[in-house]
Amino acid sequence: MADMTMSVSLVDHPDRSALSAALRLAAIFAVVKLLLQFGLTLWTEHLGYGYFRDEFYYLACGRHLAWGYVDHGPVVAVQARLGELLFGTSVFALRVLSSAAGAVVVWLTGVIAWALGGRRPAQALAMFGVLLCPQYIALHGFLSMNSFEPIFWSVCVLALVLVQRGYSEGMWWMVFGVSAGVGLLNKPSMTFFLIAVAIGLLCTPQRRLLATRWAAVGVGLLILIALPNLLWQAQNHWPTLEFLENGRAEHKNVILGPVPFFMQQFLNMQPMNFALWGTGVVALLRGRSIRGMRWLGVAFVVFFVTMFGLHAKDYYLAGIYPAFFAAGAIAWEHRFAARKSVRQGRVVAFPVFEGMLLVSTVLVLPMASPVLRPYTWIRYTTAMHLHGSKSETAETGPLPQFYADRFGWQQQVDTVVKAYRGLTPAEQREVCIYGDDYGEAGALDLLGRREEPSLPAAISPQNSYWMWGTHGCTGEIAIAISGGSLEELQGQYESVTVLGRMDDPLAMPFERHKHIYLLRRRRPEMPFVWEKMKDFI
């Protein structure tokens, strides 16, 4: 790593006169990021990759706006609803806001680099690293609550840095409070980030930042913004805690040891990028090239250890990295301050490293975005010995879950719609459209009702779909996508007809094992009791 022995007064007082130039440079990188994400979405859709399972679900949540949901916060539902209203429900349309979020993350990285004292070479290097980070390419490539998460975390860091640098304390503490509060509405993991930041400040002389009335205003603001979700949780008997406990009890997530957990971060962020964010952590902890910011390095260590201790999924740490890309780029800028390209403030001041980073990212890009046709992807990754991360214990097929969950939906929809159209008008008014999980139900609600507008709203016992109820369904007649056996269903219904099987070879194995049934006349001894069907997992 770079020798962080050099420091300049610029680090303590960021050059306000250079702010305009920094904002312009950040805007250029942000536009490049936006165009990159747009291009990848259009290309992968052209190759046949469709909607991702969770996108169906978030869109359904957007049509049932509330202050909370079983397995996520309300922000992604608002994101989905806004995307639908502004752009429509095509694959590209649903992902526009996530792509825009990626552009904002890159922009914030450049601004944080300026706030920490970096000049143009450091700003550009930091943004280049984030731009080519596979983790962010993946997260900003589909509708997800994770796409906006780095924004909320980075704004909090930027606000605290600017308060420390002497900028308007009142304004930036309020910015911190709003960003933290909305971040909590986005994902509960924001809580652990805020705790880590608080510990970092308390363990360093910068604890004085907390001893002001504006700090109290900021904290009060974040609590006020997050409070509606907390009240919703209490009113609905804490469904998110039940969901998390069920996941733990059923060993839903893969648990990694300390070395694999670190190596997954190393791989997710792109191995060469470790020279940036890893150097950034060390530079902040040593406090030489970037003075007075040790609290941020401590916050990283605390957060990393906490996430490992909680057995968090590897991508749960993605939100914290942009500031450390910025810090690492500044450390390298100081290390090579005598280099002509750095002295002159060139945007491409480290051409060899940046060229190697670009080439290596191109080589691993298929792991972040499905830029190859499925069977070409399988051959390529096998030849290159590339292995994606697996955060859940569910069996996977030839494709990782992140890609496999984009296949098979149209097949199930076509079968269900055909069966629905074959019913009598009286049966169509009574029939239930049932999916075992929210992916199936969400696909029927979007694709099925697009194909057949009179198709009833789907029901599912999984997560928030269960909370939305049965829409008047009595269970007497149903078209069901179910993993249950024929014998099991014959014990519940007098008439069971197998309509088809979900057998797309690229889909997840647990989906390929399911059948689509037409169920008639529920047996009296097996009543349809929705309350007992709840599946928070």
Coordinates of C-alpha atoms in Angstrom, one line a residue:
M1 CA 0.0 0.0 0.0
A2 CA 1.0 3.6 -0.4
D3 CA 3.2 5.3 2.2
M4 CA 0.9 7.8 3.8
T5 CA 3.6 10.1 5.2
M6 CA 2.8 13.2 3.3
S7 CA 0.2 15.8 4.3
V8 CA -0.7 19.3 3.1
S9 CA -2.8 22.1 4.4
L10 CA -5.3 21.4 1.6
V11 CA -6.4 18.3 3.5
D12 CA -7.4 20.3 6.5
H13 CA -9.2 23.0 4.6
P14 CA -10.6 21.7 1.2
D15 CA -10.1 24.3 -1.5
R16 CA -13.5 25.9 -1.9
S17 CA -12.3 27.6 -5.1
A18 CA -11.8 24.1 -6.6
L19 CA -15.3 23.0 -5.7
S20 CA -16.9 24.1 -9.1
A21 CA -14.2 22.2 -11.0
A22 CA -14.8 19.2 -8.7
L23 CA -18.5 19.3 -9.3
R24 CA -18.0 19.5 -13.1
L25 CA -15.6 16.5 -13.1
A26 CA -18.0 14.5 -10.9
A27 CA -20.9 15.3 -13.3
I28 CA -18.9 13.9 -16.2
F29 CA -18.1 10.7 -14.5
A30 CA -21.8 10.5 -13.3
V31 CA -23.0 10.8 -16.9
V32 CA -20.6 8.0 -18.0
K33 CA -21.9 5.8 -15.2
L34 CA -25.5 6.5 -16.2
L35 CA -24.8 5.7 -19.9
L36 CA -22.9 2.5 -18.9
Q37 CA -25.9 1.2 -16.8
F38 CA -28.4 2.1 -19.5
G39 CA -26.3 0.3 -22.1
L40 CA -25.9 -2.8 -20.0
T41 CA -29.7 -3.0 -19.3
L42 CA -30.5 -2.7 -23.0
W43 CA -27.9 -5.2 -24.0
T44 CA -28.8 -7.8 -21.4
E45 CA -32.5 -7.5 -22.3
H46 CA -31.6 -8.0 -25.9
L47 CA -29.8 -11.2 -24.9
G48 CA -33.0 -12.5 -23.3
Y49 CA -32.5 -11.8 -19.7
G50 CA -35.9 -10.6 -18.3
Y51 CA -37.2 -9.2 -15.1
F52 CA -35.5 -10.2 -11.9
R53 CA -37.7 -11.9 -9.3
D54 CA -37.5 -9.1 -6.8
E55 CA -38.5 -6.5 -9.3
F56 CA -42.0 -8.1 -9.6
Y57 CA -42.3 -7.9 -5.8
Y58 CA -41.1 -4.3 -5.4
L59 CA -43.5 -3.2 -8.2
A60 CA -46.3 -4.9 -6.3
C61 CA -45.2 -3.2 -3.1
G62 CA -45.3 0.1 -5.0
R63 CA -48.9 -0.6 -5.7
H64 CA -49.6 -1.2 -2.0
L65 CA -47.7 1.8 -0.5
A66 CA -47.3 1.7 3.2
W67 CA -44.8 2.8 5.9
G68 CA -43.4 -0.7 6.1
Y69 CA -43.2 -4.2 4.6
V70 CA -42.2 -7.6 6.0
D71 CA -38.8 -7.9 4.4
H72 CA -37.8 -4.4 3.4
G73 CA -38.4 -0.7 4.0
P74 CA -40.8 1.6 2.2
V75 CA -38.3 3.5 0.0
V76 CA -37.9 0.8 -2.6
A77 CA -41.7 0.6 -3.0
V78 CA -41.8 4.4 -3.6
Q79 CA -38.9 4.0 -6.1
A80 CA -40.8 1.3 -7.9
R81 CA -44.0 3.3 -8.0
L82 CA -42.2 6.4 -9.2
G83 CA -40.5 4.4 -11.9
E84 CA -43.8 3.0 -13.0
L85 CA -45.5 6.3 -13.1
L86 CA -42.6 8.2 -14.8
F87 CA -41.3 5.6 -17.2
G88 CA -43.6 2.5 -17.3
T89 CA -43.1 -1.1 -16.5
S90 CA -40.7 -2.4 -19.1
V91 CA -37.5 -3.9 -17.9
F92 CA -35.5 -0.8 -18.9
A93 CA -38.1 1.5 -17.4
L94 CA -38.1 -0.2 -14.0
R95 CA -34.3 0.2 -13.8
V96 CA -33.9 3.8 -14.8
L97 CA -33.9 5.1 -11.2
S98 CA -31.4 2.5 -10.1
S99 CA -29.1 3.5 -12.9
A100 CA -29.6 7.1 -11.9
A101 CA -28.7 6.2 -8.3
G102 CA -25.5 4.7 -9.6
A103 CA -24.6 8.0 -11.2
V104 CA -25.2 9.8 -8.0
V105 CA -23.0 7.4 -6.1
V106 CA -20.1 8.1 -8.5
W107 CA -20.8 11.9 -8.2
L108 CA -20.7 11.7 -4.4
T109 CA -17.5 9.8 -4.5
G110 CA -15.8 12.6 -6.3
V111 CA -17.3 15.3 -4.0
I112 CA -16.1 13.3 -0.9
A113 CA -12.7 13.1 -2.4
W114 CA -12.7 16.9 -2.8
A115 CA -14.0 17.3 0.8
L116 CA -11.2 15.1 2.2
G117 CA -8.7 17.3 0.4
G118 CA -8.2 15.5 -2.9
R119 CA -7.3 17.3 -6.1
R120 CA -8.4 16.3 -9.6
P121 CA -6.2 13.2 -9.9
A122 CA -7.5 11.8 -6.7
Q123 CA -11.1 12.7 -7.5
A124 CA -10.9 11.1 -10.9
L125 CA -9.1 8.0 -9.6
A126 CA -11.7 7.4 -6.9
M127 CA -14.6 7.8 -9.3
F128 CA -13.0 5.6 -11.8
G129 CA -12.6 2.8 -9.2
V130 CA -16.3 3.1 -8.2
L131 CA -17.4 3.3 -11.8
L132 CA -15.7 0.0 -12.6
C133 CA -16.6 -1.7 -9.4
P134 CA -18.5 -5.0 -10.2
Q135 CA -20.6 -4.8 -7.0
Y136 CA -22.0 -1.4 -8.0
I137 CA -22.5 -2.4 -11.6
A138 CA -24.6 -5.2 -10.4
L139 CA -26.6 -3.3 -7.8
H140 CA -27.3 -0.4 -10.1
G141 CA -28.5 -2.8 -12.9
F142 CA -31.9 -3.7 -11.5
L143 CA -34.7 -2.3 -9.3
S144 CA -33.4 -2.8 -5.7
M145 CA -33.3 -1.1 -2.4
N146 CA -29.5 -1.7 -2.5
S147 CA -29.1 0.7 -5.4
F148 CA -29.9 3.8 -3.3
E149 CA -28.2 2.6 -0.1
P150 CA -24.7 3.9 -0.9
I151 CA -26.2 7.4 -1.5
F152 CA -27.7 7.7 2.0
W153 CA -24.5 6.4 3.6
S154 CA -22.2 8.6 1.5
V155 CA -24.3 11.7 2.1
C156 CA -23.9 11.1 5.8
V157 CA -20.2 10.8 5.5
L158 CA -20.0 13.9 3.3
A159 CA -22.1 15.9 5.8
L160 CA -19.9 15.0 8.8
V161 CA -16.7 15.8 6.9
L162 CA -18.0 19.2 5.9
V163 CA -19.1 19.9 9.4
Q164 CA -15.6 19.0 10.6
R165 CA -14.1 21.2 7.9
G166 CA -16.0 24.2 9.1
Y167 CA -18.9 24.4 6.7
S168 CA -22.4 25.4 7.8
E169 CA -23.0 23.2 10.9
G170 CA -26.7 23.7 11.0
M171 CA -27.3 22.9 7.3
W172 CA -25.0 19.8 7.1
W173 CA -26.3 18.3 10.4
M174 CA -29.8 18.6 9.0
V175 CA -28.6 17.0 5.7
F176 CA -27.1 14.2 7.8
G177 CA -30.4 13.7 9.7
V178 CA -32.5 13.6 6.5
S179 CA -30.2 11.2 4.7
A180 CA -29.9 8.9 7.8
G181 CA -33.6 9.0 8.4
V182 CA -34.5 8.1 4.8
G183 CA -31.7 5.6 4.8
L184 CA -33.3 3.8 7.7
L185 CA -36.6 3.8 5.8
N186 CA -34.7 2.2 2.9
K187 CA -32.9 -0.6 4.9
P188 CA -32.5 -1.4 8.6
S189 CA -28.8 -2.1 8.0
M190 CA -28.4 1.7 8.1
T191 CA -28.7 1.3 11.9
F192 CA -25.4 -0.5 12.1
F193 CA -23.7 2.0 9.9
L194 CA -24.8 4.9 12.1
I195 CA -23.7 3.0 15.2
A196 CA -20.3 2.4 13.7
V197 CA -20.0 6.1 12.8
A198 CA -21.0 7.1 16.3
I199 CA -18.4 4.8 17.8
G200 CA -15.7 6.1 15.4
L201 CA -16.5 9.7 16.5
L202 CA -16.6 8.8 20.2
C203 CA -13.2 7.0 20.0
T204 CA -11.5 10.1 18.5
P205 CA -11.1 13.8 19.3
Q206 CA -13.9 14.4 16.8
R207 CA -16.4 13.4 19.5
R208 CA -16.7 17.2 19.9
L209 CA -18.9 17.2 16.7
L210 CA -21.6 15.4 18.7
A211 CA -21.6 17.9 21.6
T212 CA -23.6 20.6 19.8
R213 CA -27.2 21.5 19.5
W214 CA -27.1 21.0 15.8
A215 CA -26.0 17.4 16.2
A216 CA -29.0 16.9 18.5
V217 CA -31.2 18.4 15.7
G218 CA -29.7 16.0 13.2
V219 CA -30.3 13.0 15.4
G220 CA -33.8 14.1 16.2
L221 CA -34.6 14.6 12.6
L222 CA -33.4 11.1 11.6
I223 CA -35.5 9.6 14.4
L224 CA -38.6 11.6 13.4
I225 CA -38.2 10.5 9.7
A226 CA -37.7 6.8 10.7
L227 CA -40.5 6.8 13.3
P228 CA -43.4 6.0 11.0
N229 CA -41.8 2.7 10.0
L230 CA -41.1 1.8 13.7
L231 CA -44.8 2.5 14.5
W232 CA -45.9 0.4 11.5
Q233 CA -43.7 -2.5 12.8
A234 CA -45.2 -2.3 16.3
Q235 CA -48.7 -2.0 14.9
N236 CA -48.2 -5.1 12.8
H237 CA -46.5 -7.2 15.5
W238 CA -42.9 -6.8 14.3
P239 CA -43.1 -8.7 11.0
T240 CA -39.5 -7.9 10.0
L241 CA -38.2 -9.4 13.2
E242 CA -40.2 -12.5 12.6
F243 CA -38.9 -12.6 9.0
L244 CA -35.3 -12.3 10.2
E245 CA -35.8 -15.0 12.9
N246 CA -37.3 -17.4 10.4
G247 CA -34.4 -16.9 8.1
R248 CA -31.9 -17.6 10.9
A249 CA -33.9 -20.7 12.1
E250 CA -34.1 -22.2 8.6
H251 CA -30.5 -21.4 7.7
K252 CA -31.5 -19.3 4.7
N253 CA -28.3 -17.4 4.3
V254 CA -24.8 -18.7 3.8
I255 CA -22.5 -18.1 6.8
L256 CA -18.9 -17.3 5.9
G257 CA -15.8 -17.5 8.1
P258 CA -13.6 -14.5 8.6
V259 CA -11.2 -15.2 5.7
P260 CA -14.0 -16.1 3.2
F261 CA -16.0 -13.0 4.4
F262 CA -13.0 -10.7 3.7
M263 CA -12.2 -12.4 0.4
Q264 CA -15.8 -11.9 -0.8
Q265 CA -15.4 -8.2 -0.2
F266 CA -12.1 -8.3 -2.0
L267 CA -13.7 -10.0 -5.0
N268 CA -17.0 -8.0 -5.0
M269 CA -15.3 -4.7 -5.2
Q270 CA -12.8 -5.9 -7.8
P271 CA -9.4 -7.2 -6.6
M272 CA -7.4 -4.3 -8.1
N273 CA -9.7 -1.8 -6.3
F274 CA -8.3 -3.1 -3.0
A275 CA -5.4 -0.8 -3.8
L276 CA -7.9 2.1 -3.4
W277 CA -10.3 1.2 -0.6
G278 CA -7.9 -0.8 1.4
T279 CA -5.3 2.0 1.2
G280 CA -8.1 4.4 2.2
V281 CA -8.9 2.5 5.4
V282 CA -5.2 2.4 6.4
A283 CA -4.7 6.1 5.4
L284 CA -7.7 7.2 7.6
L285 CA -6.5 5.1 10.5
R286 CA -3.0 6.4 10.4
G287 CA -4.2 10.0 10.0
R288 CA -1.1 11.3 8.2
S289 CA -2.0 12.0 4.6
I290 CA -5.6 12.7 5.7
R291 CA -5.6 14.3 9.1
G292 CA -8.4 14.4 11.6
M293 CA -10.4 11.6 9.9
R294 CA -9.4 8.6 11.9
W295 CA -13.0 8.3 13.1
L296 CA -14.0 7.2 9.6
G297 CA -11.4 4.5 9.5
V298 CA -12.6 3.3 13.0
A299 CA -16.2 3.3 11.7
F300 CA -15.2 1.0 8.9
V301 CA -13.5 -1.5 11.2
V302 CA -16.4 -1.5 13.6
F303 CA -18.9 -1.9 10.8
F304 CA -17.0 -4.7 9.1
V305 CA -16.6 -6.7 12.4
T306 CA -20.3 -6.1 13.2
M307 CA -21.5 -7.4 9.8
F308 CA -19.3 -10.4 10.1
G309 CA -20.6 -11.1 13.6
L310 CA -24.2 -10.8 12.4
H311 CA -23.5 -13.2 9.5
A312 CA -24.6 -10.5 7.0
K313 CA -24.8 -11.2 3.3
D314 CA -21.6 -10.0 1.6
Y315 CA -23.2 -7.2 -0.3
Y316 CA -24.6 -5.6 2.8
L317 CA -21.3 -3.7 3.2
A318 CA -21.5 -2.1 -0.3
G319 CA -22.9 1.2 1.0
I320 CA -19.8 2.1 3.0
Y321 CA -17.1 1.9 0.4
P322 CA -17.3 5.1 -1.7
A323 CA -15.6 7.3 1.0
F324 CA -12.7 4.8 1.2
F325 CA -12.2 4.8 -2.5
A326 CA -11.9 8.6 -2.1
A327 CA -9.5 8.3 0.8
G328 CA -7.3 5.7 -0.9
A329 CA -7.1 7.8 -4.1
I330 CA -5.9 10.8 -2.0
A331 CA -3.2 8.7 -0.3
W332 CA -1.9 7.7 -3.7
E333 CA -2.1 11.3 -5.0
H334 CA 0.1 12.3 -2.0
R335 CA 2.5 9.3 -2.5
F336 CA 3.1 10.4 -6.1
A337 CA 2.8 14.1 -5.6
A338 CA 6.1 14.7 -7.4
R339 CA 4.9 13.0 -10.6
K340 CA 4.3 15.4 -13.4
S341 CA 0.8 14.2 -14.2
V342 CA -0.2 14.7 -10.5
R343 CA 1.4 18.1 -10.2
Q344 CA -0.5 19.2 -13.3
G345 CA -3.8 17.9 -12.0
R346 CA -4.5 15.6 -14.9
V347 CA -7.6 13.5 -14.8
V348 CA -5.7 10.4 -16.0
A349 CA -2.7 10.7 -13.6
F350 CA -2.2 7.0 -13.0
P351 CA -2.6 5.5 -16.6
V352 CA -1.0 2.1 -15.9
F353 CA -3.1 1.3 -12.9
E354 CA -6.3 2.7 -14.5
G355 CA -5.6 0.8 -17.7
M356 CA -5.1 -2.5 -15.7
L357 CA -8.3 -1.8 -13.7
L358 CA -10.3 -1.3 -16.9
V359 CA -9.0 -4.4 -18.5
S360 CA -9.5 -6.6 -15.5
T361 CA -13.1 -5.2 -15.0
V362 CA -13.9 -6.1 -18.6
L363 CA -12.7 -9.7 -17.9
V364 CA -14.9 -10.1 -14.8
L365 CA -17.9 -8.0 -16.1
P366 CA -20.0 -11.1 -16.9
M367 CA -20.1 -11.8 -13.1
A368 CA -21.6 -8.4 -12.5
S369 CA -23.9 -8.1 -15.5
P370 CA -25.2 -10.9 -17.8
V371 CA -23.5 -9.5 -20.9
L372 CA -23.2 -13.0 -22.5
R373 CA -25.9 -15.3 -23.6
P374 CA -26.6 -17.9 -20.9
Y375 CA -24.7 -20.9 -22.4
T376 CA -21.9 -18.6 -23.6
W377 CA -21.7 -17.3 -20.0
I378 CA -21.4 -20.8 -18.6
R379 CA -18.6 -21.7 -21.0
Y380 CA -16.8 -18.4 -20.4
T381 CA -16.9 -18.5 -16.6
T382 CA -15.9 -22.1 -16.6
A383 CA -12.9 -21.4 -18.8
M384 CA -11.9 -18.4 -16.7
H385 CA -12.5 -20.2 -13.4
L386 CA -14.9 -17.4 -12.3
H387 CA -17.2 -18.2 -9.4
G388 CA -19.9 -15.9 -8.2
S389 CA -20.8 -15.3 -4.6
K390 CA -23.6 -17.3 -3.1
S391 CA -25.4 -15.5 -0.2
E392 CA -28.3 -18.0 0.2
T393 CA -28.4 -21.7 0.8
A394 CA -30.9 -22.5 -2.0
E395 CA -29.7 -24.9 -4.6
T396 CA -28.6 -23.2 -7.9
G397 CA -28.5 -24.5 -11.4
P398 CA -26.2 -23.7 -14.3
L399 CA -26.6 -19.9 -13.6
P400 CA -26.2 -18.1 -10.3
Q401 CA -29.4 -17.0 -8.6
F402 CA -28.9 -13.4 -9.7
Y403 CA -29.2 -14.5 -13.3
A404 CA -31.4 -17.6 -13.0
D405 CA -34.2 -15.6 -11.4
R406 CA -34.7 -13.8 -14.7
F407 CA -36.0 -16.9 -16.5
G408 CA -39.2 -18.9 -16.6
W409 CA -41.7 -16.2 -15.7
Q410 CA -43.4 -15.8 -19.1
Q411 CA -43.9 -19.6 -19.3
Q412 CA -45.8 -19.7 -16.1
V413 CA -47.8 -16.6 -17.0
D414 CA -48.8 -18.1 -20.4
T415 CA -50.0 -21.3 -18.8
V416 CA -52.0 -19.5 -16.1
V417 CA -53.6 -17.1 -18.5
K418 CA -54.6 -19.9 -20.9
A419 CA -56.2 -21.8 -18.1
Y420 CA -58.1 -18.7 -16.9
R421 CA -59.5 -18.1 -20.3
G422 CA -60.7 -21.6 -20.4
L423 CA -62.9 -21.1 -17.3
T424 CA -66.6 -20.2 -17.5
P425 CA -67.5 -16.6 -16.7
A426 CA -68.8 -17.7 -13.3
E427 CA -65.6 -19.5 -12.5
Q428 CA -63.5 -16.5 -13.6
R429 CA -65.3 -14.3 -11.1
E430 CA -64.6 -16.8 -8.3
V431 CA -61.1 -18.2 -9.1
C432 CA -58.1 -17.5 -7.0
I433 CA -54.7 -17.0 -8.7
Y434 CA -52.1 -18.4 -6.4
G435 CA -48.3 -18.4 -6.3
D436 CA -46.2 -20.1 -3.7
D437 CA -43.8 -17.2 -3.5
Y438 CA -43.8 -13.5 -4.2
G439 CA -41.9 -13.9 -7.5
E440 CA -44.6 -16.0 -9.0
A441 CA -47.4 -13.8 -7.7
G442 CA -45.6 -10.7 -8.8
A443 CA -45.0 -12.0 -12.3
L444 CA -48.7 -12.9 -12.6
D445 CA -49.7 -9.4 -11.4
L446 CA -47.5 -7.7 -13.9
L447 CA -47.2 -9.9 -16.9
G448 CA -50.4 -11.9 -16.5
R449 CA -52.6 -8.8 -16.1
R450 CA -50.8 -7.1 -18.9
E451 CA -51.7 -10.1 -21.1
E452 CA -55.2 -10.6 -19.6
P453 CA -56.5 -7.5 -17.9
S454 CA -59.4 -9.3 -16.2
L455 CA -57.1 -11.7 -14.4
P456 CA -57.7 -11.5 -10.7
A457 CA -54.9 -10.1 -8.4
A458 CA -52.6 -12.9 -7.4
I459 CA -52.3 -14.1 -3.8
S460 CA -49.3 -15.6 -2.1
P461 CA -48.5 -16.5 1.5
Q462 CA -45.0 -15.2 1.3
N463 CA -44.0 -12.0 3.1
S464 CA -45.9 -8.8 2.3
Y465 CA -48.2 -10.6 -0.2
W466 CA -49.6 -12.5 2.8
M467 CA -50.4 -9.2 4.5
W468 CA -52.4 -8.0 1.5
G469 CA -54.8 -10.9 2.1
T470 CA -56.9 -13.0 -0.3
H471 CA -58.9 -10.3 -2.2
G472 CA -62.1 -12.2 -1.4
C473 CA -60.7 -15.6 -2.5
T474 CA -62.6 -18.5 -0.9
G475 CA -60.3 -21.3 -2.1
E476 CA -63.1 -23.2 -3.8
I477 CA -61.5 -22.8 -7.2
A478 CA -57.9 -21.9 -7.9
I479 CA -55.2 -21.8 -10.5
A480 CA -52.1 -22.4 -8.4
I481 CA -48.4 -22.5 -9.0
S482 CA -47.3 -24.9 -6.3
G483 CA -44.4 -27.1 -5.2
G484 CA -46.9 -29.4 -3.4
S485 CA -47.3 -32.9 -4.7
L486 CA -50.3 -34.1 -6.6
E487 CA -51.2 -36.4 -3.7
E488 CA -51.0 -33.5 -1.2
L489 CA -53.3 -31.3 -3.3
Q490 CA -55.8 -34.2 -3.9
G491 CA -56.1 -34.4 -0.2
Q492 CA -57.3 -30.8 -0.2
Y493 CA -59.4 -30.6 -3.4
E494 CA -61.9 -33.0 -5.0
S495 CA -60.6 -32.1 -8.5
V496 CA -57.0 -31.5 -9.3
T497 CA -55.8 -31.0 -12.9
V498 CA -52.1 -30.6 -13.8
L499 CA -51.9 -27.8 -16.3
G500 CA -48.2 -27.6 -16.8
R501 CA -44.8 -27.7 -15.3
M502 CA -42.3 -24.8 -14.9
D503 CA -39.3 -26.4 -16.6
D504 CA -37.1 -23.6 -17.9
P505 CA -33.6 -25.2 -17.6
L506 CA -32.0 -21.8 -16.8
A507 CA -34.4 -21.0 -13.9
M508 CA -33.7 -21.7 -10.2
P509 CA -34.1 -25.5 -9.5
F510 CA -36.8 -24.9 -6.8
E511 CA -38.9 -23.2 -9.5
R512 CA -38.3 -26.0 -12.1
H513 CA -39.8 -28.5 -9.6
K514 CA -43.2 -26.8 -9.4
H515 CA -46.4 -27.5 -11.3
I516 CA -49.3 -25.4 -12.3
Y517 CA -52.7 -26.8 -11.2
L518 CA -56.4 -26.1 -11.6
L519 CA -58.0 -26.9 -8.3
R520 CA -61.7 -27.3 -7.8
R521 CA -64.0 -27.9 -4.8
R522 CA -62.1 -27.6 -1.6
R523 CA -62.7 -30.5 0.8
P524 CA -64.7 -29.5 3.9
E525 CA -62.3 -31.2 6.2
M526 CA -59.4 -29.1 4.8
P527 CA -60.7 -25.5 5.1
F528 CA -58.9 -22.6 3.5
V529 CA -57.5 -20.6 6.4
W530 CA -55.2 -17.8 5.3
E531 CA -53.9 -17.0 8.7
K532 CA -52.3 -20.4 8.9
M533 CA -50.6 -20.1 5.5
K534 CA -48.2 -17.3 6.5
D535 CA -44.7 -17.7 5.2
F536 CA -42.3 -15.0 6.3
I537 CA -39.0 -16.2 4.8

